[in-house]
Coordinates of C-alpha atoms and ligand atoms in Angstrom, one line a residue:
X1 CA 79.5 120.2 99.6
X2 CA 81.8 122.6 101.5
X3 CA 82.8 125.8 100.1
X4 CA 85.7 127.9 100.8
X5 CA 87.1 131.1 99.2
X6 CA 90.8 132.1 99.6
X7 CA 91.0 135.9 99.0
X8 CA 94.5 137.5 98.1
X9 CA 94.1 141.2 98.7
X10 CA 97.2 142.1 97.0
X11 CA 96.2 140.5 93.7
X12 CA 95.9 143.0 91.0
X13 CA 97.5 145.5 93.4
X14 CA 94.6 145.5 95.5
X15 CA 91.5 145.4 93.2
X16 CA 90.8 141.9 94.0
X17 CA 89.3 143.6 97.3
X18 CA 86.7 145.5 95.5
X19 CA 86.0 142.6 93.2
X20 CA 85.1 140.3 96.2
X21 CA 83.2 143.1 97.9
X22 CA 80.9 143.3 94.7
X23 CA 80.4 139.5 94.8
X24 CA 79.9 138.9 98.4
X25 CA 76.2 140.2 98.3
X26 CA 75.3 137.9 95.5
X27 CA 76.9 134.9 97.4
X28 CA 74.9 135.9 100.8
X29 CA 71.6 136.4 98.5
X30 CA 72.1 132.7 97.3
X31 CA 72.0 131.4 100.9
X32 CA 74.8 129.1 100.2
X33 CA 76.8 128.3 103.1
X34 CA 80.5 129.3 102.8
X35 CA 83.7 130.4 104.6
X36 CA 86.2 133.0 103.3
X37 CA 89.6 133.5 104.3
X38 CA 91.8 136.3 103.5
X39 CA 95.6 135.8 103.2
X40 CA 97.8 138.1 105.0
X41 CA 101.2 137.3 103.4
X42 CA 102.6 135.3 100.3
X43 CA 102.5 131.5 101.1
X44 CA 99.3 131.7 103.5
X45 CA 97.1 130.6 100.8
X46 CA 98.7 127.4 100.1
X47 CA 98.8 126.7 103.9
X48 CA 95.0 127.5 104.4
X49 CA 94.3 125.3 101.4
X50 CA 96.2 122.4 102.7
X51 CA 94.8 122.6 106.0
X52 CA 91.2 122.6 104.7
X53 CA 92.0 119.7 102.3
X54 CA 93.5 117.9 105.4
X55 CA 90.6 118.6 107.8
X56 CA 87.9 117.7 105.4
X57 CA 86.8 114.0 104.0
X58 CA 83.6 115.2 102.2
X59 CA 83.4 116.9 98.6
X60 CA 85.3 120.4 99.2
X61 CA 85.4 123.3 96.9
X62 CA 88.4 125.7 97.4
X63 CA 88.1 128.9 95.1
X64 CA 91.0 131.3 94.8
X65 CA 90.0 135.0 94.6
X66 CA 92.9 136.4 92.9
X67 CA 95.3 135.7 89.8
X68 CA 97.4 132.9 88.9
X69 CA 99.8 133.3 91.8
X70 CA 97.0 132.7 94.3
X71 CA 95.7 129.7 92.2
X72 CA 99.1 128.5 92.4
X73 CA 99.1 128.7 96.0
X74 CA 95.7 126.9 96.3
X75 CA 96.8 124.2 93.7
X76 CA 100.0 123.6 95.6
X77 CA 98.1 123.3 98.9
X78 CA 95.0 121.3 98.0
X79 CA 95.1 120.4 94.1
X80 CA 95.9 116.9 94.5
X81 CA 93.4 115.9 97.1
X82 CA 90.8 113.7 95.7
X83 CA 88.0 115.1 97.6
X84 CA 88.9 118.8 96.7
X85 CA 87.8 120.8 93.6
X86 CA 89.7 124.0 92.8
X87 CA 87.9 127.1 91.6
X88 CA 88.9 130.6 90.6
X89 CA 87.1 134.1 90.8
X90 CA 89.5 135.9 88.3
X91 CA 90.8 138.8 90.4
X92 CA 94.5 139.0 89.1
X93 CA 96.5 140.5 86.7
X94 CA 96.8 137.8 84.1
X95 CA 94.4 134.9 84.9
X96 CA 95.6 132.0 82.6
X97 CA 94.2 129.4 84.8
X98 CA 90.9 130.7 83.8
X99 CA 91.6 130.9 79.9
X100 CA 93.1 127.5 80.1
X101 CA 90.4 125.5 81.9
X102 CA 87.6 127.6 80.4
X103 CA 86.3 129.0 83.5
X104 CA 84.1 132.4 83.0
X105 CA 86.3 135.3 82.5
X106 CA 84.4 137.8 84.4
X107 CA 84.2 137.5 88.3
X108 CA 80.4 137.6 88.4
X109 CA 79.9 135.0 85.6
X110 CA 82.6 132.9 87.3
X111 CA 80.9 133.0 90.6
X112 CA 77.5 132.2 89.0
X113 CA 78.9 129.0 87.1
X114 CA 80.7 128.2 90.3
X115 CA 77.5 128.1 92.3
X116 CA 75.6 126.4 89.7
X117 CA 78.3 123.5 89.7
X118 CA 78.4 123.4 93.5
X119 CA 74.4 123.0 93.4
X120 CA 74.9 120.3 90.7
X121 CA 78.0 118.8 92.4
X122 CA 79.8 119.0 88.8
X123 CA 83.5 119.2 88.5
X124 CA 85.9 118.1 85.8
X125 CA 89.4 116.3 86.1
X126 CA 92.2 117.9 84.4
X127 CA 96.0 117.1 84.4
X128 CA 98.4 118.5 87.2
X129 CA 102.0 119.2 86.3
X130 CA 104.3 118.6 88.9
X131 CA 108.0 119.8 89.2
X132 CA 111.2 118.9 91.4
X133 CA 114.9 119.8 91.5
X134 CA 117.4 118.6 94.0
X135 CA 117.5 122.0 95.6
X136 CA 114.0 122.5 97.0
X137 CA 110.9 120.5 97.8
X138 CA 108.5 119.6 94.9
X139 CA 105.9 121.7 93.8
X140 CA 102.8 121.4 91.3
X141 CA 101.7 123.7 88.5
X142 CA 98.3 124.0 87.0
X143 CA 99.5 126.3 84.0
X144 CA 103.0 125.9 83.1
X145 CA 106.5 126.2 84.1
X146 CA 109.3 127.9 82.2
X147 CA 113.0 128.6 82.3
X148 CA 114.8 131.5 80.6
X149 CA 114.0 134.6 79.2
X150 CA 110.1 134.3 80.2
X151 CA 111.0 133.4 83.7
X152 CA 113.5 136.4 83.6
X153 CA 110.6 138.6 82.5
X154 CA 108.2 137.3 85.1
X155 CA 110.6 138.1 88.2
X156 CA 111.4 141.5 86.8
X157 CA 107.8 142.6 86.2
X158 CA 106.6 140.8 89.7
X159 CA 109.5 142.9 91.5
X160 CA 108.6 146.1 89.7
X161 CA 106.9 148.9 91.2
X162 CA 105.4 149.8 88.1
X163 CA 103.1 146.6 88.1
X164 CA 101.0 148.5 90.8
X165 CA 100.6 151.7 88.7
X166 CA 99.7 149.8 85.6
X167 CA 97.1 147.8 87.5
X168 CA 95.8 151.1 88.9
X169 CA 94.9 152.3 85.5
X170 CA 93.6 148.9 84.3
X171 CA 96.7 147.9 82.0
X172 CA 98.3 145.5 84.3
X173 CA 99.2 142.8 81.7
X174 CA 101.4 145.5 79.8
X175 CA 103.9 145.5 82.5
X176 CA 105.2 142.3 80.9
X177 CA 105.3 143.7 77.5
X178 CA 107.3 146.7 79.1
X179 CA 109.9 144.2 80.7
X180 CA 110.2 142.2 77.5
X181 CA 111.2 145.2 75.6
X182 CA 113.6 146.4 78.1
X183 CA 115.3 142.9 78.9
X184 CA 115.4 141.9 75.3
X185 CA 118.6 144.0 75.1
X186 CA 120.1 142.7 78.3
X187 CA 119.2 139.0 78.6
X188 CA 121.9 136.4 77.6
X189 CA 120.5 133.3 76.0
X190 CA 122.1 130.0 77.5
X191 CA 122.5 126.5 76.2
X192 CA 119.8 124.0 77.3
X193 CA 119.8 120.2 77.3
X194 CA 116.2 119.0 77.4
X195 CA 115.4 115.4 77.9
X196 CA 111.7 114.5 77.1
X197 CA 110.3 110.9 77.8
X198 CA 114.0 109.6 77.5
X199 CA 115.0 111.5 74.1
X200 CA 117.7 114.2 74.4
X201 CA 117.7 117.6 72.6
X202 CA 120.4 120.2 73.0
X203 CA 119.9 123.7 71.9
X204 CA 122.7 126.1 71.8
X205 CA 121.8 129.8 73.0
X206 CA 118.2 129.1 73.6
X207 CA 116.0 132.3 74.9
X208 CA 113.5 130.0 76.6
X209 CA 111.8 126.5 77.3
X210 CA 108.2 126.5 78.5
X211 CA 106.4 123.2 79.8
X212 CA 102.7 123.8 79.5
X213 CA 99.6 122.0 80.9
X214 CA 97.2 124.2 78.6
X215 CA 97.9 126.8 76.0
X216 CA 98.0 130.0 77.7
X217 CA 100.6 131.9 79.8
X218 CA 101.8 135.3 80.3
X219 CA 98.3 137.0 80.5
X220 CA 96.7 135.4 77.5
X221 CA 99.6 134.3 75.0
X222 CA 99.0 131.0 73.3
X223 CA 102.4 129.9 74.0
X224 CA 101.4 126.1 73.4
X225 CA 98.4 126.3 70.9
X226 CA 98.0 122.4 70.6
X227 CA 98.0 121.8 74.6
X228 CA 95.0 120.6 76.2
X229 CA 94.5 120.3 80.0
X230 CA 93.1 116.8 79.9
X231 CA 95.4 115.2 77.4
X232 CA 97.9 113.6 79.7
X233 CA 100.8 115.6 78.1
X234 CA 103.2 118.3 78.9
X235 CA 103.9 120.6 75.8
X236 CA 107.2 121.8 75.5
X237 CA 107.9 124.9 73.6
X238 CA 111.8 125.8 73.1
X239 CA 112.8 129.2 71.7
X240 CA 116.2 128.6 70.1
X241 CA 119.0 131.3 68.9
X242 CA 117.1 133.9 67.6
X243 CA 117.9 137.7 66.8
X244 CA 116.7 140.0 69.2
X245 CA 114.5 142.0 67.0
X246 CA 112.9 138.8 66.0
X247 CA 112.0 138.0 69.4
X248 CA 109.6 141.0 69.5
X249 CA 107.7 139.5 66.4
X250 CA 107.5 136.3 68.3
X251 CA 105.9 137.7 71.3
X252 CA 103.3 139.5 68.8
X253 CA 102.6 136.3 66.9
X254 CA 102.3 134.3 70.2
X255 CA 99.0 135.7 71.0
X256 CA 97.4 133.7 68.4
X257 CA 99.9 130.8 68.3
X258 CA 101.8 131.8 65.2
X259 CA 105.1 131.7 66.7
X260 CA 105.1 128.0 66.3
X261 CA 105.7 128.1 62.5
X262 CA 108.9 130.1 63.2
X263 CA 112.0 128.0 62.5
X264 CA 113.6 129.0 65.6
X265 CA 110.8 127.3 67.4
X266 CA 110.7 123.7 68.4
X267 CA 107.6 122.3 70.2
X268 CA 107.3 118.6 71.6
X269 CA 104.9 116.9 73.9
X270 CA 105.5 114.3 76.4
X271 CA 104.9 113.0 80.1
X272 CA 108.5 113.5 81.6
X273 CA 110.6 116.8 80.9
X274 CA 114.0 117.4 82.3
X275 CA 115.7 120.6 81.5
X276 CA 119.4 121.2 82.4
X277 CA 120.8 124.9 81.4
X278 CA 124.3 125.5 81.0
X279 CA 124.3 128.4 83.4
X280 CA 121.9 129.6 86.1
X281 CA 118.8 130.8 84.7
X282 CA 115.6 131.6 86.5
X283 CA 112.6 129.4 86.4
X284 CA 108.9 130.1 87.1
X285 CA 106.1 127.9 88.0
X286 CA 102.6 129.5 87.0
X287 CA 104.3 132.9 86.7
X288 CA 105.7 132.8 90.2
X289 CA 109.5 132.6 90.9
X290 CA 110.3 129.0 91.6
X291 CA 114.1 128.6 91.4
X292 CA 117.1 129.0 89.4
X293 CA 118.7 126.2 87.2
X294 CA 117.7 122.6 86.5
X295 CA 114.2 121.4 86.7
X296 CA 112.4 118.3 86.1
X297 CA 108.6 118.4 85.3
X298 CA 106.1 115.5 84.9
X299 CA 102.3 115.2 84.3
X300 CA 99.8 113.4 86.7
X301 CA 96.9 112.7 84.3
X302 CA 93.3 113.8 85.6
X303 CA 94.8 114.5 88.9
X304 CA 93.2 117.9 89.6
X305 CA 89.5 118.5 90.0
X306 CA 88.4 122.0 88.6
X307 CA 84.8 123.5 89.3
X308 CA 83.2 126.2 87.1
X309 CA 85.5 124.8 84.0
X310 CA 84.4 123.9 80.6
X311 CA 86.2 120.9 78.3
X312 CA 88.0 122.3 75.2
X313 CA 86.9 121.7 71.6
Ligands
ATP1 N1 98.4 138.8 101.5 C1 99.3 138.7 100.6 N2 100.1 139.8 100.7 C2 101.0 139.9 99.7 N3 101.2 138.9 98.7 C3 100.4 137.9 98.7 C4 99.2 137.6 99.7 N4 98.7 136.7 99.4 C5 99.1 136.2 98.2 N5 100.3 136.7 97.7 C6 100.9 136.6 96.8 O1 100.6 137.6 95.8 C7 101.2 137.3 94.4 C8 100.3 138.0 93.4 O2 99.1 137.1 93.5 P1 98.4 136.8 92.2 O3 99.3 136.2 91.2 O4 97.2 136.2 92.6 O5 97.8 138.2 91.6 P2 98.3 139.0 90.3 O6 99.8 139.2 90.2 O7 97.6 140.3 90.3 O8 98.0 138.3 89.2 P3 98.7 137.4 88.0 O9 99.3 136.4 88.6 O10 97.7 137.0 87.2 O11 99.7 138.2 87.2 C9 101.4 135.8 94.4 O12 103.0 135.7 94.6 C10 101.1 135.6 95.9 O13 101.6 134.2 96.3

C-alpha cells in the first residue's frame, strides 16, 4: 500500500508543523515507506491528491495533516478514486472529519491507528457528498455543506486575524463563538425554498440550512444527531424564523444535539437536496467558502474509503 501525507503548514495557524515534527520520528521508527508533501498555498493539497490518485493504480492512502479544510482539499482531489483511502492526522482548529468518521482524536493515536490499518489493509467505505451549482464546477464534501448564517460565520471567522491569536493560546474553536455573537445582531435571515427528493418546502426568514453527511460541524457541534456517514442519506437541518436571543440558546443546545427539539428547527433526510435562497447568501462546504446562492447536493453511497476510522453505534 502506498502511503502519502499532505501537510498543511498553515493549519491551526502553524501548529500543524510542530504536530508533524513530533510524529515524524515515530513514523520513521516504524520503517514504513511513505512520502510527505507540504502545501505551499491553498488549493495545492487538492492538486497533489489528484495527481497521486491519477498516477497510482495500486491501493493508496492519502492522509491529510491539518484540519477540515485540508481534508476537504484531499477529498476533492482523490476522495472518489476507488483505489485511494483517505486518512487524517488531526492538526486543525475544528477536526469534524475525525469526529464524524471516528478516527482517533489525538494526532499520535491517529497515526498509530492509521499505520495499523495500513499494515492490515483495512479501510471503511463511507458516503461522499457532492454539490454543484450552475456558476462553478462541482465539488465534494465529506462533512457538510451549509447555507446562511453558519456559512456567514465560517466566512467571517476564517478571514479574521483573531483566528491566529485564538489558536496560539489553544482556544481556536472559540473564534466561531465570537463571530456567532457579533454577527447575530447583523445577519439578515432570508427565505429559502428547499427541495428534498422531489418534495418542496418553503421557509420564510430562515437562518440557515445545513446538509450533513455525519453529525458534526463547526468544531464539534452535533448539528445532525441522527446522521451516519454510511446510511446513504443527507441529513438536512433548517433553522427557520427565530428570535435573535434564541439563536444563542440554539448554539448551546447544538453541542449535544438538543436543538432538534426546538419548534423552529426542522430536520429531513434524503438523497438529493436543492436549496434556493431568495437573496444571495454564502455557502460553505466542510467549513470552506464555496459559493453564494443556489446549491444542489446529493449523496454517493459508500463512495469514499477512509482509513483509521471506526463504524458508529
Ligand atoms: N500552504 C498553505 N498556505 C495557506 N493556506 C493553506 C495552505 N494549504 C492549505 N491551505 C488552506 O488553509 C485553510 C485552513 O486549513 P484547515 O482547515 O486544514 O486548518 P484549520 O483552519 O486550522 O482547521 P479547521 O478547518 O478545522 O478550522 C484551508 O482553507 C486550506 O485550503
